[in-house]
Every structure is written in structure tokens, then in C-alpha cells.
XYZ file of C-alpha atoms in Angstrom:
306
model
C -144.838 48.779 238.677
C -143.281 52.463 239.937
C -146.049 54.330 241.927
C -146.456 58.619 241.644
C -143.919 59.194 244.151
C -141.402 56.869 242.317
C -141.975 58.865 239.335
C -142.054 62.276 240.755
C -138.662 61.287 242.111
C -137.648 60.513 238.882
C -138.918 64.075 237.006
C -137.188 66.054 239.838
C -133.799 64.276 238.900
C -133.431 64.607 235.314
C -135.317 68.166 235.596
C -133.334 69.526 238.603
C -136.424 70.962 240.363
C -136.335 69.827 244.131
C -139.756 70.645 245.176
C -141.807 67.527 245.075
C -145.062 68.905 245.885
C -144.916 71.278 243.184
C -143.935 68.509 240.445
C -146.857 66.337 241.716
C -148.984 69.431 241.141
C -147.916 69.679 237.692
C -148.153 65.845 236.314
C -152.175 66.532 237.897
C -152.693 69.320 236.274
C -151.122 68.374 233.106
C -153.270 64.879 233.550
C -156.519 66.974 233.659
C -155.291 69.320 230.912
C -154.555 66.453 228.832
C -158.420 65.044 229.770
C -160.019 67.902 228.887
C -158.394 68.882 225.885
C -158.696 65.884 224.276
C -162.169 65.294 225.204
C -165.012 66.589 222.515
C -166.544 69.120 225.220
C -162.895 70.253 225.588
C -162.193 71.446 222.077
C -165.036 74.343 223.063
C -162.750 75.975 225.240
C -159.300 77.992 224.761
C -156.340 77.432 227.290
C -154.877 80.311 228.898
C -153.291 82.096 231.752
C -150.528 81.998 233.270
C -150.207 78.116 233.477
C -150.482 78.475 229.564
C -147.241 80.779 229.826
C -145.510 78.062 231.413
C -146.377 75.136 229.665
C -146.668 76.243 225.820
C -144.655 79.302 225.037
C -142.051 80.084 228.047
C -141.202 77.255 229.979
C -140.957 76.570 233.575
C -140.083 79.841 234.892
C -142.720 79.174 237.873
C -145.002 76.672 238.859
C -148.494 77.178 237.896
C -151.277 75.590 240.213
C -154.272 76.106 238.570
C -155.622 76.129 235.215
C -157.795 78.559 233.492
C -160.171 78.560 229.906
C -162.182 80.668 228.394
C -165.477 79.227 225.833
C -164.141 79.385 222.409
C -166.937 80.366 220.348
C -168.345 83.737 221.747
C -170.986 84.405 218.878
C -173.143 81.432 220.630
C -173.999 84.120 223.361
C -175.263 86.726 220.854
C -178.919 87.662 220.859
C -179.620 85.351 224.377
C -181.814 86.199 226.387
C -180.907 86.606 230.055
C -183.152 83.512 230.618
C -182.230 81.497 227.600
C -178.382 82.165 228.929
C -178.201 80.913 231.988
C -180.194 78.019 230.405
C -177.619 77.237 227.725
C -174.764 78.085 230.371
C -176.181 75.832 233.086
C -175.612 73.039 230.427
C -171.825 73.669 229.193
C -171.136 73.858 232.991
C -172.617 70.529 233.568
C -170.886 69.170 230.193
C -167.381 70.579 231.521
C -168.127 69.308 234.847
C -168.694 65.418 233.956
C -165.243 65.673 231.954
C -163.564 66.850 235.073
C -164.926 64.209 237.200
C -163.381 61.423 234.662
C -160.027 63.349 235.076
C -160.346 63.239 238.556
C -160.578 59.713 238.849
C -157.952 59.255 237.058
C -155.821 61.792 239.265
C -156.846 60.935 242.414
C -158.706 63.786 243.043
C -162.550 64.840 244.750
C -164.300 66.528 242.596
C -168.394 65.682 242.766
C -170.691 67.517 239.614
C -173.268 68.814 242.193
C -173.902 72.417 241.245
C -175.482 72.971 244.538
C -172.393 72.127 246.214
C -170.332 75.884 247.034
C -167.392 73.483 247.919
C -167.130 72.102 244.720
C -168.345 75.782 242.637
C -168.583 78.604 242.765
C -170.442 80.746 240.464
C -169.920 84.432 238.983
C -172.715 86.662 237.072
C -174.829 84.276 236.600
C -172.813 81.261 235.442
C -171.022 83.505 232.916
C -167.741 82.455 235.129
C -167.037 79.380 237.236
C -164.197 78.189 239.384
C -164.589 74.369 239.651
C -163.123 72.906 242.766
C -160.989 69.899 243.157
C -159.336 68.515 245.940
C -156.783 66.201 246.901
C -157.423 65.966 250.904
C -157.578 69.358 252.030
C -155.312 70.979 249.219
C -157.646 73.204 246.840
C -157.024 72.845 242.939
C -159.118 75.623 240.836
C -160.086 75.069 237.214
C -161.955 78.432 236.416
C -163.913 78.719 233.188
C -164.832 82.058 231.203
C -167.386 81.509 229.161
C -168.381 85.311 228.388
C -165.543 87.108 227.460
C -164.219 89.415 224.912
C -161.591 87.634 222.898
C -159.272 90.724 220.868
C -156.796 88.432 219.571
C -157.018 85.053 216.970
C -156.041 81.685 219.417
C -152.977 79.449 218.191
C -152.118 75.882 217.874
C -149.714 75.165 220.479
C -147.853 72.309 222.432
C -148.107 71.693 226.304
C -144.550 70.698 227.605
C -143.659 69.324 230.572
C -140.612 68.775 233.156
C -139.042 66.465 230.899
C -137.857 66.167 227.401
C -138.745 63.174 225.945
C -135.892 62.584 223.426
C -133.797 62.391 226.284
C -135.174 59.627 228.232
C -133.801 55.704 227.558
C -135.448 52.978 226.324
C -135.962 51.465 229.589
C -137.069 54.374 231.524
C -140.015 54.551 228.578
C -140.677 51.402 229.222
C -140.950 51.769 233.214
C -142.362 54.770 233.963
C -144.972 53.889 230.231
C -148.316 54.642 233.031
C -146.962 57.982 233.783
C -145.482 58.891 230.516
C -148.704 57.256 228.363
C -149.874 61.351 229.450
C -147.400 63.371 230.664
C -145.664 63.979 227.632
C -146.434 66.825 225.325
C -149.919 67.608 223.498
C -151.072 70.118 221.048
C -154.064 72.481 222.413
C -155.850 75.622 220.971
C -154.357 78.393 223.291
C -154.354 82.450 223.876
C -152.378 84.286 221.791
C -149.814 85.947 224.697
C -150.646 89.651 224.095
C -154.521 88.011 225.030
C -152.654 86.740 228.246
C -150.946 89.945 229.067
C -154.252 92.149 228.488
C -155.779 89.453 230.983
C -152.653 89.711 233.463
C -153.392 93.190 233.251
C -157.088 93.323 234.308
C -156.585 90.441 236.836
C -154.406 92.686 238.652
C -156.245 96.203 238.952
C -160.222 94.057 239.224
C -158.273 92.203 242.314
C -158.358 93.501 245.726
C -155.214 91.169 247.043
C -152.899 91.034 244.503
C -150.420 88.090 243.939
C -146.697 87.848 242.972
C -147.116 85.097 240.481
C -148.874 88.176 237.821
C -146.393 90.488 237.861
C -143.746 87.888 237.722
C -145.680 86.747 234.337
C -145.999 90.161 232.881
C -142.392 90.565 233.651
C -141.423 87.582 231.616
C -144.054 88.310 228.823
C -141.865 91.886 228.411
C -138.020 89.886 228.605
C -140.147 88.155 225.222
C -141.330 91.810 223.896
C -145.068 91.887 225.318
C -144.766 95.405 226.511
C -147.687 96.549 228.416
C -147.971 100.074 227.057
C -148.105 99.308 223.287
C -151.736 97.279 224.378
C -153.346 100.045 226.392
C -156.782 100.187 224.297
C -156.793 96.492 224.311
C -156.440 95.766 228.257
C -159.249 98.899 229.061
C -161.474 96.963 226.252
C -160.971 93.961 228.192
C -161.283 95.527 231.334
C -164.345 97.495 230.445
C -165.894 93.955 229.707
C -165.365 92.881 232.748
C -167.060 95.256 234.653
C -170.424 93.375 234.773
C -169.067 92.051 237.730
C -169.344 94.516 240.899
C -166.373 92.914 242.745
C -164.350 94.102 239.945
C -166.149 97.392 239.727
C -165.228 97.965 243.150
C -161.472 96.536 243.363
C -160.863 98.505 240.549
C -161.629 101.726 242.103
C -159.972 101.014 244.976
C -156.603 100.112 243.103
C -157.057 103.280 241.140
C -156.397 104.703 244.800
C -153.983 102.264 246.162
C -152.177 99.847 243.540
C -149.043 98.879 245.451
C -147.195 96.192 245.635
C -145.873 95.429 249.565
C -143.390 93.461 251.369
C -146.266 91.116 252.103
C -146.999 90.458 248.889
C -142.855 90.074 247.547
C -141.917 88.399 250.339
C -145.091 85.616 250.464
C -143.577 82.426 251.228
C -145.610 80.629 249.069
C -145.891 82.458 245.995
C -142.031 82.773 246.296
C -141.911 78.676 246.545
C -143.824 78.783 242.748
C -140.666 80.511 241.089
C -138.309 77.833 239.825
C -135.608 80.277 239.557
C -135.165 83.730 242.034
C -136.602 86.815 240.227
C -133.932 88.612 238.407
C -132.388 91.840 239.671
C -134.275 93.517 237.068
C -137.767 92.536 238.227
C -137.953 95.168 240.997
C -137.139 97.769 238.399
C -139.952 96.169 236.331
C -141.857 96.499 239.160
C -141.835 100.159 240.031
C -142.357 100.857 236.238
C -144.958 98.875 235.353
C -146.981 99.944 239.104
C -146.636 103.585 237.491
C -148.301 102.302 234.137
C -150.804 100.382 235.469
C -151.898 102.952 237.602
C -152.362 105.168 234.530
C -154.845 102.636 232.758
C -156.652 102.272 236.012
C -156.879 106.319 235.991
C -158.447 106.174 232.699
C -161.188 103.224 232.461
C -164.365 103.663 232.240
C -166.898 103.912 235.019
C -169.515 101.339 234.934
C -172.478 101.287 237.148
């Protein structure tokens, strides 16, 4: 019977990727994606971000090392109370929770559904967003949630890949590695449409004080596919304007509206570097310095909230 290392062995050979760690990351995360999604509390929530890039409509252009959602059905929320909200919220949290903790016995993972625990949550207005923490010895994994948000664009049916391709594979590698392959193999899931992704790319980046490599990198390959980021102005500010609730965001967003730069420190981070499969074209730093100048322009002109 092949162990994870055996098999992780055997994805980095037929997929050419020679960073171990990062293909044990992904057969985790697509383990819990798999759990969730197929669970009944899972079809509540949409798949997103910029692990969703990856997985269902790009491929592996980068690693992704986390794994975002957002609550499907945003009319539940309507007409709420602030009371009656966290109420209801407190309970989907606790529901998502118990699914994770199956999937993380299965992966090999801590994760312990104590809300009172900060190292295994961590809340944001109110419950409205949570980053779930899992851990596999001291390495964090983050599964953050949404479940108020302003959703412009309809989901899709899609298909999670992974590093392999399954008609490719013999009979007898099926047949050895069947414990590994019984769930990393592809899946449908209800998904983001990508201009929802971009707008989101978007906002992460000017309501974020540090900013990471791994966003522009994504909104780079969302325009090499025709996501421009001009022709969905009105939608990102919409998007952003909803997320001003939070004060963090209030407050990074003012600042960037200042500042928004990308440094050597942040192109030159060792690990966000390690995450791209493949060095970022020539092309990217030209992407770079024009999409810095439009960003800066919707920053300029979103709303104040207070």
C-alpha cells in the first residue's frame, strides 16, 4: 500500500513540478475541497479566488495554498436583524466547521470546532467573515468564508482539476495509487464567474495594507484570457463599497489611495515567487506598471464610508 509521499513522488513525475511541498499542499486542499463540496452544508457556498483560477478555468499557473467561499444564497440575510444575524451566522459557521473537521481527519490535519479558540478562527464584522484555521504541525492552512457579500455576477458549473490527467494514467497505476486517486481526481463545483474573481482581486488588493505577488500575478493571467480590469470599473467600486463595513479595509484603502506600490520586497518574496509554477513572463512587469496606474484611479474615486 503506497503512502502520501510515494504518491506525491509519483504526481511530481508525470506532472513535471519539482516542489514536493507544494504538491502535498494541493492533494490537501483538493481533499478538503472535495469534502466540502460534496457535503450537503457545502452546496451553500460558492468556490472562488484565486485557488478557483487555478483549479477550474486556468490551470496550474501557481500554486494556490488556501481556499476561499463565499454563502451562496445572499437573500437569507435580508431583513435580519443585527441580533437575529449573528444568531443565524453563528450556526452556518458551526455547520461549516464540523464538515471541516471530517476533512481534516481525513487529511491529517488539526483543526478543533471551538469558536472560542483565536488559533483555530478568527472572526470579521461580526461573523459576517471567517478564516478557519488548520494546521499540519506548525504550517497554517486558511479556509476563509464570506458569507455577506455582494455577488454582481451569475456562478457556473465547473470542474476542479488537478496535477494529473487521468486518461493518461495505466491500469496499474489506477489500481495502486486507487486511495489517493478515489479523490484527487476531478469534481464538478458551483464556482465564481472570473470577472466576480477579478472584481474581488481587485478590492483584495487596494482594502490590503501588505500586498502579495500571487494577486497581481492572477489579474495578470485573468487579462492574457480577456478579463481586463478597466471594462469592470463600476463593478469592483460596487464591490468595494460593500466591503467597507469593515474599518481595516476603510483604512488600508485610504492609505493605498496614497501609496499603492508594488516593491522589490514584494516581487522579489521568496516565497510567493516559490508558488509560480512557471517564471512570470516578460510582459508581467509591463502589466504591472499599467495596471498600478489603474488601480490607483479606482482607489481615487470610491466612496468614503464612515
Amino acid at each position: 500500500m503506497p503512502d502520501l509521499s510515494e504518491f506525491i513522488t509519483f504526481v511530481s513525475r508525470l506532472s513535471g513540478v519539482k516542489n514536493l511541498e507544494l504538491i502535498e499542499k494541493d492533494v490537501i486542499l483538493h481533499l478538503i475541497l472535495r469534502e466540502i463540496c460534496s457535503s450537503t452544508v457545502g452546496q451553500n457556498y460558492l468556490f472562488k479566488g484565486g485557488s478557483c483560477l487555478v483549479k477550474c478555468y486556468f490551470g496550474y499557473y501557481r500554486f494556490s495554498v488556501d481556499l476561499d467561499f463565499t454563502w451562496r444564497n445572499q437573500e437569507v440575510w435580508e431583513d435580519l436583524g443585527k441580533r437575529k444575524l449573528r444568531k443565524v451566522l453563528l450556526e452556518r459557521i458551526t455547520d461549516f466547521a464540523g464538515v471541516l473537521e471530517k476533512a481534516c481527519s481525513q487529511a491529517g490535519l488539526n483543526f478543533k470546532p471551538n469558536l472560542e479558540d483565536k488559533k483555530m478562527f478568527e472572526f470579521g464584522g461580526g461573523g459576517r467573515m471567517v478564516t478557519f484555521k488548520l494546521w499540519k504541525g506548525m504550517e497554517l492552512v486558511k479556509i476563509q468564508v464570506n458569507f455577506v457579500e455582494k455577488i454582481l455576477f451569475k456562478p457556473k458549473k465547473v470542474f476542479v482539476k488537478t496535477l494529473l490527467n487521468m486518461d493518461e494514467l495505466k491500469k496499474d497505476e489506477k489500481v495502486y495509487f486507487d486511495k489517493f486517486l478515489e479523490f484527487y481526481k476531478p469534481f464538478q463545483v458551483t464556482a465564481y464567474d472570473e470577472r466576480e474573481i477579478l472584481c474581488e482581486k481587485v478590492r483584495a488588493i487596494l482594502t490590503r495594507r501588505a500586498q502579495k505577488l500571487r494577486d497581481f500575478y492572477d489579474l495578470f493571467i485573468l487579462q492574457k484570457h480577456g478579463f481586463e480590469i478597466e471594462d469592470f470599473k463600476s463593478e469592483i467600486l460596487k464591490k468595494i463599497e460593500a466591503s467597507l463595513y469593515y474599518k481595516k479595509y476603510r483604512d488600508a484603502l485610504e492609505k493605498n489611495k496614497e501609496r499603492l506600490k508594488i516593491g522589490k520586497e514584494i516581487l522579489e518574496n521568496p516565497f510567493e515567487r516559490s508558488l509560480c509554477i512557471k517564471k512570470p513572463e516578460e510582459q508581467f512587469e509591463h502589466f504591472l506598471n499599467n495596471s498600478l496606474r489603474e488601480l490607483r484611479e479606482i482607489a481615487n474615486i470610491c466612496p468614503r464610508r464612515r
